[in-house]
Amino acid sequence: MSDKAAPLAEHALLLSPDDDVAVALRDLPPGLRLRHGTVSMTVTAAIPQGHKLAVRALPAGSAVHKYGQVIGLTSSDVRPGDHVHGHNLAMGTVEQTYEFGTARVQLPVAPLTRTFEGFVRAGGAAATRNYVGIVTSVNCSASTARMIADQFRGPIMDAYPNVDGVVALTHDSGCGMVPTSEGGQLLRRTLRGYAAHPNVGALLVVGLGCEMLAVESLLDDLPAPADTLVERLVIQEQGGVRATVRAGITAVRNLIEQLDQRTRSTVPASKLILGLNCGGSDGYSGITANPALGHASDLLVAQGATTVLAETPEVFGAEHLLTRRAVSEEVGKRLLDRIDWWQRYVQAGGGTLDNNPSPGNKAGGLTTILEKSLGAVAKGGTAELTAVYEYAERVTASGFTFMDTPGYDPVSVTGLVAGGATIVCFTTGRGSVLGTKPVPTIKIATNTPMYERMRDDMDLDAGGIATGDATVEGIGERILDEILAVASGRVTASEDLDLGRDEFVPWQIGAVT
Amino acid sequence: MSDKAAPLAEHALLLSPDDDVAVALRDLPPGLRLRHGTVSMTVTAAIPQGHKLAVRALPAGSAVHKYGQVIGLTSSDVRPGDHVHGHNLAMGTVEQTYEFGTARVQLPVAPLTRTFEGFVRAGGAAATRNYVGIVTSVNCSASTARMIADQFRGPIMDAYPNVDGVVALTHDSGCGMVPTSEGGQLLRRTLRGYAAHPNVGALLVVGLGCEMLAVESLLDDLPAPADTLVERLVIQEQGGVRATVRAGITAVRNLIEQLDQRTRSTVPASKLILGLNCGGSDGYSGITANPALGHASDLLVAQGATTVLAETPEVFGAEHLLTRRAVSEEVGKRLLDRIDWWQRYVQAGGGTLDNNPSPGNKAGGLTTILEKSLGAVAKGGTAELTAVYEYAERVTASGFTFMDTPGYDPVSVTGLVAGGATIVCFTTGRGSVLGTKPVPTIKIATNTPMYERMRDDMDLDAGGIATGDATVEGIGERILDEILAVASGRVTASEDLDLGRDEFVPWQIGAVT
Ligand SMILES: [Ca+2]
Ligand SMILES: [Ca+2]
Ligand SMILES: [Ca+2]
Ligand SMILES: [Ca+2]
Ligand SMILES: [Ca+2]
């Protein structure tokens, strides 16, 4: 151990400049001397990697800041260099009051210079891909839809360089439910969201004929761009699977020839709608990839674009921080309404919406529910919250927004894409292999060993933040560059692997009868 | 109109010899003279096709029999030749009392001579097909599983004449839920049911690595035949999708070479487990295909085999008739417990388990809830009820049994196959295109026009019963012959079309978080 005090940044990560605690980047031994600005400190007891180190004196009862946010109160006097965890940090009896718009951050004004190469659709939306989408009204038409799409994979598509593919969007539902029920409406909204998506240049809807969700109910007054080409097929009318596949192949061949006439042109970054998501999280998620993605979200919002946070159960416990960022009480209250819905929903099934740190989380250094949820919310940066959407609801606002979805990856991302997200960024610690046709998903590793191990499946590595080789801001800027390149056509890892059909999973709620 | 009385059977169908009403096979005009045994009658008012005609005098308050069962009480005096419907037939105030075992039918003793050619598995189960099953623990491994299976389609399989195929059993779930919850247990039971199925000669389990339902939890103490070959792959351990697909292809190539050594041999029909199901029903379902399938079920039970009725919400209202057929009070009460479960489940979601005839049903001639449910229960014949199973629970009893499932086709049949059904018979009026790998499904049309229109998708036509060209018993015997031929390897319509992957849909209950 050196006698000289080392800079704090070599051993621990301060997530926000004024934080009271830093995150140990490796196991810190007692006696280690560190300096942070004018403060010198000595580590007083062993601090495991990922755990918190006090960087200033915090008398008992002090608010403790991490991510620039209060994560709890000290329950005893804390000295600089002390390990901060359950033994000296608690949620306290602080009432969680909901304030609206009291923490709105004015992002630094940026020159609106960033652009990408998109497909400009009638009405002005900018697509990032140019797909034929085969939407199914019911599980009974899933196999037929796939058989049609399977004819348009591989070398045959080389003749259509401006078409990204033909994707069968199949699902398990569409009958055995009441169409006017909450679950029936949710499914219809999700399917119509994909049908109207700008990345779906041409649409083929395939149904069986006796299902609950009739093909026409998916197309009535569909808010798709006026230049979306639309075809429909009903198996019982066509005379079975074989006849429908034959008719579908003819229809799609005709559609891709027309779609291939469309080309990319330069559009401002403000046209992007970015979905923010995470899955297979680990101890690094909240300190590397998530804050870096939050920075990219802020940069994109400063360009006039839209970003959409989601995964309500993972935000639970930190929702009061989002309401403070809300542009209005109405927007903040919409979020609280959804949290109420979730509490009722989960309780009706005999469960609880418990986001408290698990024993594994605690061993990893997370002390309070707030601290845990902050790690998830970090993906949303600091911009003000301009709108709150229900699952699969069409996203129309600019700026940083929120959509109510489960945390479960394929269901959450399906909601975001149904809402109109044209690109998704997905952070992962354990290693997700998600793809999300017809929209590209950029997968960001939270740690370098996983990035190296799953090189084929990852697009970016944020692990350097934890080793001191990169900064949150630096990785955030790289994420923005990647977003614009991928929006312009650069192939992601999951696209290269041809993933993203089976990951279309509409949220199912309510009884299946 | 002829002056001579025509035989009743030329114009109407008596579903059980002692019934009080017959079903009009076509629109019957007033004045039409009919004779039935010693009774002569004149149609008193127009009776639409599918509606009921009284074949004897029924004073007000008489019990009215159809399918050999009481479907309600006359609310006024009824003469032979009268139209019987809502104007003179009601459920009355008869209390629906639950009796156990009071209507057990001793089937005629049949010589146990029927056999099929099956794959005899270690432990004695007889498979009807010889598949490699790729079971997925979570949606995250679905695409990977499909990529592996896709390498074993088409001409490459000609080299393995004794192997029926490689099927990827993918699903939408496996994470975002609590493993010990009712929904978590249901999913685990379903996946393990397929993994242990006799038609799965070899098993490859593919997982991601951080999911709720770990690969090992699908294999622990799996009650599969001892000669089931087992391999497992975890994407995060392999280093991603590409590496896993590569390893999976090698593993499956090795498995099919071993499976191809297995051959069929003659086994008694008693080894069969037949799933009974229906979907896309119409006005003919309850009078043609369903009773004919019920007769086939009785014939198979007389051979010592097992048949399994399902679709609890469609049986609702006629459950007291099933309890009377139960071999014990315990078996009958198990059914009533499941009905109670459904009532609580559907009410918790704000719905009702309402099986009353819809306006469309009433226009088609169905008067009471009992009459409607009897049409569904008719698939179960008359044999005594030997056991009641929960969804995807392993079926071990011989004779006629019941499994609690939703009515929704893919979910219901997935439960039956998970429980061990080795063959399925599926009746359909509108035209279903269901397939159910790794188990063959025989699709039976309720009417000839649909059978002709969807010739590629149908296996048998029961429509002749409604035109007087065939009898329930005759079609029932043809169904039994087809069951034994298909169990021996005859290719069904859905197998010829290569259907049955997307129709694997485990029942989802509980919150997705
Ligand atoms: Ca799907
Ligand atoms: Ca997630
Ligand atoms: Ca073969
Ligand atoms: Ca499926
Ligand atoms: Ca059904």
Coordinates of C-alpha atoms in Angstrom, one line a residue, chain A residues 239-505:
Chain A
G239 CA -59.6 -22.0 -48.5
G240 CA -56.9 -23.0 -46.0
V241 CA -53.2 -22.6 -45.2
R242 CA -51.7 -23.6 -48.5
A243 CA -53.9 -21.3 -50.6
T244 CA -53.2 -18.4 -48.2
V245 CA -49.5 -18.9 -48.3
R246 CA -49.6 -18.9 -52.1
A247 CA -51.6 -15.7 -52.1
G248 CA -49.4 -14.2 -49.5
I249 CA -46.2 -14.9 -51.4
T250 CA -47.7 -13.2 -54.5
A251 CA -48.8 -10.2 -52.4
V252 CA -45.4 -9.8 -50.6
R253 CA -43.4 -10.1 -53.9
N254 CA -45.5 -7.2 -55.2
L255 CA -45.0 -5.2 -52.0
I256 CA -41.2 -5.5 -51.9
E257 CA -40.9 -4.4 -55.5
Q258 CA -42.7 -1.2 -54.6
L259 CA -40.8 -0.7 -51.3
D260 CA -37.5 -1.1 -53.1
Q261 CA -38.2 2.2 -54.8
R262 CA -37.9 4.1 -51.5
T263 CA -34.5 5.5 -50.5
R264 CA -32.9 7.2 -47.5
S265 CA -32.4 11.0 -47.2
T266 CA -30.9 13.3 -44.6
V267 CA -33.2 14.2 -41.7
P268 CA -32.7 16.0 -38.4
A269 CA -32.0 13.9 -35.3
S270 CA -35.2 15.4 -33.8
K271 CA -37.2 12.9 -35.9
L272 CA -35.9 10.0 -33.8
I273 CA -37.9 8.2 -31.1
L274 CA -35.5 6.2 -28.9
G275 CA -36.7 3.5 -26.6
L276 CA -34.6 3.1 -23.4
N277 CA -34.5 -0.4 -21.8
C278 CA -32.4 -2.8 -19.8
G279 CA -32.4 -6.5 -18.9
G280 CA -30.2 -9.1 -17.3
S281 CA -28.9 -6.3 -15.1
D282 CA -25.9 -6.7 -12.8
G283 CA -24.0 -4.6 -10.2
Y284 CA -22.5 -2.5 -13.0
S285 CA -25.7 -1.6 -14.7
G286 CA -26.5 1.4 -12.5
I287 CA -23.0 2.9 -12.6
T288 CA -21.8 2.3 -16.2
A289 CA -24.2 1.6 -19.1
N290 CA -27.4 3.1 -17.5
P291 CA -25.9 6.6 -16.7
A292 CA -24.1 6.6 -20.0
L293 CA -27.4 5.9 -21.8
G294 CA -29.0 8.6 -19.7
H295 CA -26.4 11.0 -21.0
A296 CA -27.1 10.0 -24.6
S297 CA -30.8 10.5 -23.9
D298 CA -30.1 14.1 -22.7
L299 CA -28.0 14.8 -25.8
L300 CA -30.7 13.5 -28.0
V301 CA -33.4 15.5 -26.2
A302 CA -31.2 18.6 -26.6
Q303 CA -31.4 17.9 -30.4
G304 CA -35.2 18.0 -30.2
A305 CA -35.8 14.2 -30.3
T306 CA -38.0 11.9 -28.2
T307 CA -36.7 9.4 -25.7
V308 CA -39.0 6.9 -23.8
L309 CA -38.2 5.3 -20.5
A310 CA -40.3 2.3 -19.4
E311 CA -40.4 -0.7 -17.1
T312 CA -42.7 0.6 -14.3
P313 CA -42.0 -2.1 -11.8
E314 CA -38.3 -1.3 -11.9
V315 CA -38.9 2.5 -11.5
F316 CA -41.2 1.8 -8.5
G317 CA -39.8 3.5 -5.4
A318 CA -38.3 6.4 -7.4
E319 CA -41.4 7.6 -9.1
H320 CA -41.4 10.8 -6.9
L321 CA -38.1 11.8 -8.6
L322 CA -39.7 11.5 -12.0
T323 CA -42.8 13.5 -11.0
R324 CA -40.5 16.3 -9.9
R325 CA -39.1 16.3 -13.4
A326 CA -42.6 16.5 -14.9
V327 CA -43.5 19.5 -17.0
S328 CA -46.9 19.6 -15.4
E329 CA -48.9 18.2 -12.5
E330 CA -51.1 16.4 -15.1
V331 CA -48.1 14.5 -16.5
G332 CA -46.8 13.7 -13.1
K333 CA -50.2 12.4 -12.0
R334 CA -50.5 10.2 -15.0
L335 CA -47.4 8.4 -13.8
L336 CA -48.8 8.0 -10.3
D337 CA -52.0 6.7 -11.8
R338 CA -50.1 3.9 -13.5
I339 CA -48.2 3.1 -10.3
D340 CA -51.6 2.8 -8.6
W341 CA -52.8 0.5 -11.4
W342 CA -49.8 -1.7 -10.9
Q343 CA -50.3 -2.0 -7.1
R344 CA -53.9 -3.0 -7.6
Y345 CA -53.0 -5.4 -10.4
V346 CA -50.3 -7.2 -8.6
Q347 CA -52.3 -7.3 -5.3
A348 CA -55.3 -8.9 -7.1
G349 CA -53.0 -11.8 -8.1
G350 CA -51.8 -12.1 -4.5
G351 CA -48.4 -10.6 -5.1
T352 CA -46.7 -7.3 -4.2
L353 CA -44.8 -4.7 -6.3
D354 CA -41.7 -5.2 -4.2
N355 CA -38.6 -3.5 -5.6
N356 CA -36.6 -3.7 -2.4
P357 CA -33.0 -4.8 -2.9
S358 CA -32.8 -8.6 -2.8
P359 CA -30.1 -10.3 -0.7
G360 CA -28.0 -10.5 -3.9
N361 CA -28.5 -6.8 -4.6
K362 CA -27.4 -6.0 -1.0
A363 CA -24.3 -8.2 -1.3
G364 CA -23.6 -6.2 -4.5
G365 CA -23.7 -2.9 -2.5
L366 CA -27.3 -1.6 -3.0
T367 CA -28.8 -0.5 0.4
T368 CA -32.2 1.1 -0.3
I369 CA -35.1 0.7 -2.7
L370 CA -34.4 4.2 -3.9
E371 CA -30.8 3.5 -4.7
K372 CA -31.9 0.4 -6.6
S373 CA -34.6 2.2 -8.7
L374 CA -32.2 5.1 -9.4
G375 CA -29.9 2.7 -11.1
A376 CA -32.8 1.8 -13.5
V377 CA -34.0 5.4 -13.8
A378 CA -30.5 6.5 -14.7
K379 CA -31.2 5.4 -18.3
G380 CA -33.5 8.4 -18.5
G381 CA -30.9 11.1 -17.9
T382 CA -31.9 14.4 -16.3
A383 CA -34.2 16.1 -18.9
E384 CA -37.7 17.1 -17.9
L385 CA -40.5 14.6 -18.3
T386 CA -42.8 15.8 -21.0
A387 CA -45.4 13.0 -21.3
V388 CA -46.5 9.6 -19.8
Y389 CA -48.0 6.9 -22.0
E390 CA -49.9 3.7 -21.5
Y391 CA -48.5 0.5 -22.9
A392 CA -48.3 0.6 -26.7
E393 CA -49.9 4.0 -26.8
R394 CA -48.7 6.2 -29.7
V395 CA -45.8 8.5 -28.6
T396 CA -46.3 12.0 -30.0
A397 CA -44.5 14.3 -27.6
S398 CA -40.9 15.6 -28.0
G399 CA -38.4 15.3 -25.2
F400 CA -38.0 12.7 -22.4
T401 CA -41.1 10.6 -21.9
F402 CA -42.2 7.5 -20.0
M403 CA -44.3 4.5 -21.1
D404 CA -45.9 2.2 -18.6
T405 CA -44.7 -1.4 -19.4
P406 CA -43.7 -4.5 -17.4
G407 CA -39.9 -4.9 -16.8
Y408 CA -39.8 -8.2 -18.6
D409 CA -37.7 -7.4 -21.7
P410 CA -39.6 -8.6 -24.8
V411 CA -42.9 -7.4 -23.4
S412 CA -41.5 -4.0 -22.5
V413 CA -39.7 -3.4 -25.8
T414 CA -42.8 -4.6 -27.8
G415 CA -44.8 -1.8 -26.1
L416 CA -42.1 0.8 -27.0
V417 CA -42.0 -0.3 -30.6
A418 CA -45.8 -0.4 -30.8
G419 CA -45.8 3.2 -29.5
G420 CA -43.6 4.2 -32.4
A421 CA -40.0 3.9 -31.1
T422 CA -37.8 3.8 -34.2
I423 CA -34.6 2.7 -32.4
V424 CA -34.0 1.0 -29.0
C425 CA -31.0 1.1 -26.7
F426 CA -30.8 -1.9 -24.4
T427 CA -28.2 -2.2 -21.5
T428 CA -27.3 -5.6 -20.2
G429 CA -24.9 -7.0 -17.6
R430 CA -25.5 -10.7 -17.8
G431 CA -25.8 -10.7 -21.6
S432 CA -29.1 -10.2 -23.4
V433 CA -29.6 -11.5 -26.9
L434 CA -32.7 -9.4 -27.7
G435 CA -33.6 -8.3 -31.2
T436 CA -36.7 -6.3 -32.1
K437 CA -37.7 -6.3 -35.7
P438 CA -38.7 -4.1 -37.5
V439 CA -36.7 -1.7 -35.3
P440 CA -32.9 -2.0 -34.6
T441 CA -31.8 -2.5 -31.0
I442 CA -28.3 -1.4 -29.8
K443 CA -27.1 -3.6 -27.0
I444 CA -24.7 -2.0 -24.5
A445 CA -22.7 -4.1 -22.2
T446 CA -22.3 -2.9 -18.6
N447 CA -18.9 -4.7 -18.1
T448 CA -16.0 -5.6 -20.4
P449 CA -15.6 -9.3 -19.5
M450 CA -19.2 -10.0 -20.7
Y451 CA -18.7 -7.8 -23.7
E452 CA -15.7 -9.8 -24.7
R453 CA -17.4 -13.1 -24.0
M454 CA -20.5 -12.3 -26.0
R455 CA -18.9 -10.2 -28.7
D456 CA -21.3 -11.4 -31.4
D457 CA -24.3 -10.2 -29.5
M458 CA -23.1 -6.8 -28.1
D459 CA -22.9 -3.5 -30.0
L460 CA -21.1 -1.3 -27.4
D461 CA -19.0 -1.7 -24.2
A462 CA -19.6 0.7 -21.3
G463 CA -17.4 -1.3 -19.0
G464 CA -14.5 1.2 -19.3
I465 CA -16.4 3.5 -17.0
A466 CA -15.9 1.0 -14.1
T467 CA -12.2 0.6 -14.8
G468 CA -11.5 4.3 -15.1
D469 CA -10.7 4.0 -18.9
A470 CA -13.8 5.9 -19.9
T471 CA -16.3 8.4 -18.6
V472 CA -20.0 8.4 -18.5
E473 CA -20.0 11.5 -20.8
G474 CA -17.6 9.9 -23.2
I475 CA -19.6 6.7 -23.5
G476 CA -22.8 8.7 -23.7
E477 CA -21.4 10.5 -26.7
R478 CA -20.4 7.2 -28.3
I479 CA -23.9 5.9 -27.8
L480 CA -25.3 8.9 -29.5
D481 CA -23.0 8.4 -32.5
E482 CA -24.0 4.8 -32.7
I483 CA -27.7 5.7 -32.5
L484 CA -27.3 8.0 -35.5
A485 CA -25.2 5.5 -37.5
V486 CA -27.7 2.6 -36.8
A487 CA -30.7 4.8 -37.5
S488 CA -29.0 5.5 -40.9
G489 CA -28.7 1.8 -41.7
R490 CA -25.6 0.4 -39.8
V491 CA -26.4 -3.2 -39.0
T492 CA -26.7 -4.1 -35.3
A493 CA -25.5 -7.3 -33.7
S494 CA -29.0 -8.7 -33.4
E495 CA -29.8 -7.7 -37.0
D496 CA -26.6 -9.5 -38.2
L497 CA -27.9 -12.6 -36.4
D498 CA -31.4 -12.2 -37.9
L499 CA -33.0 -12.0 -34.4
G500 CA -36.2 -10.2 -33.5
R501 CA -39.2 -12.3 -34.6
D502 CA -39.8 -14.4 -31.5
E503 CA -39.2 -11.4 -29.3
F504 CA -42.4 -9.7 -30.4
V505 CA -44.4 -10.4 -27.3

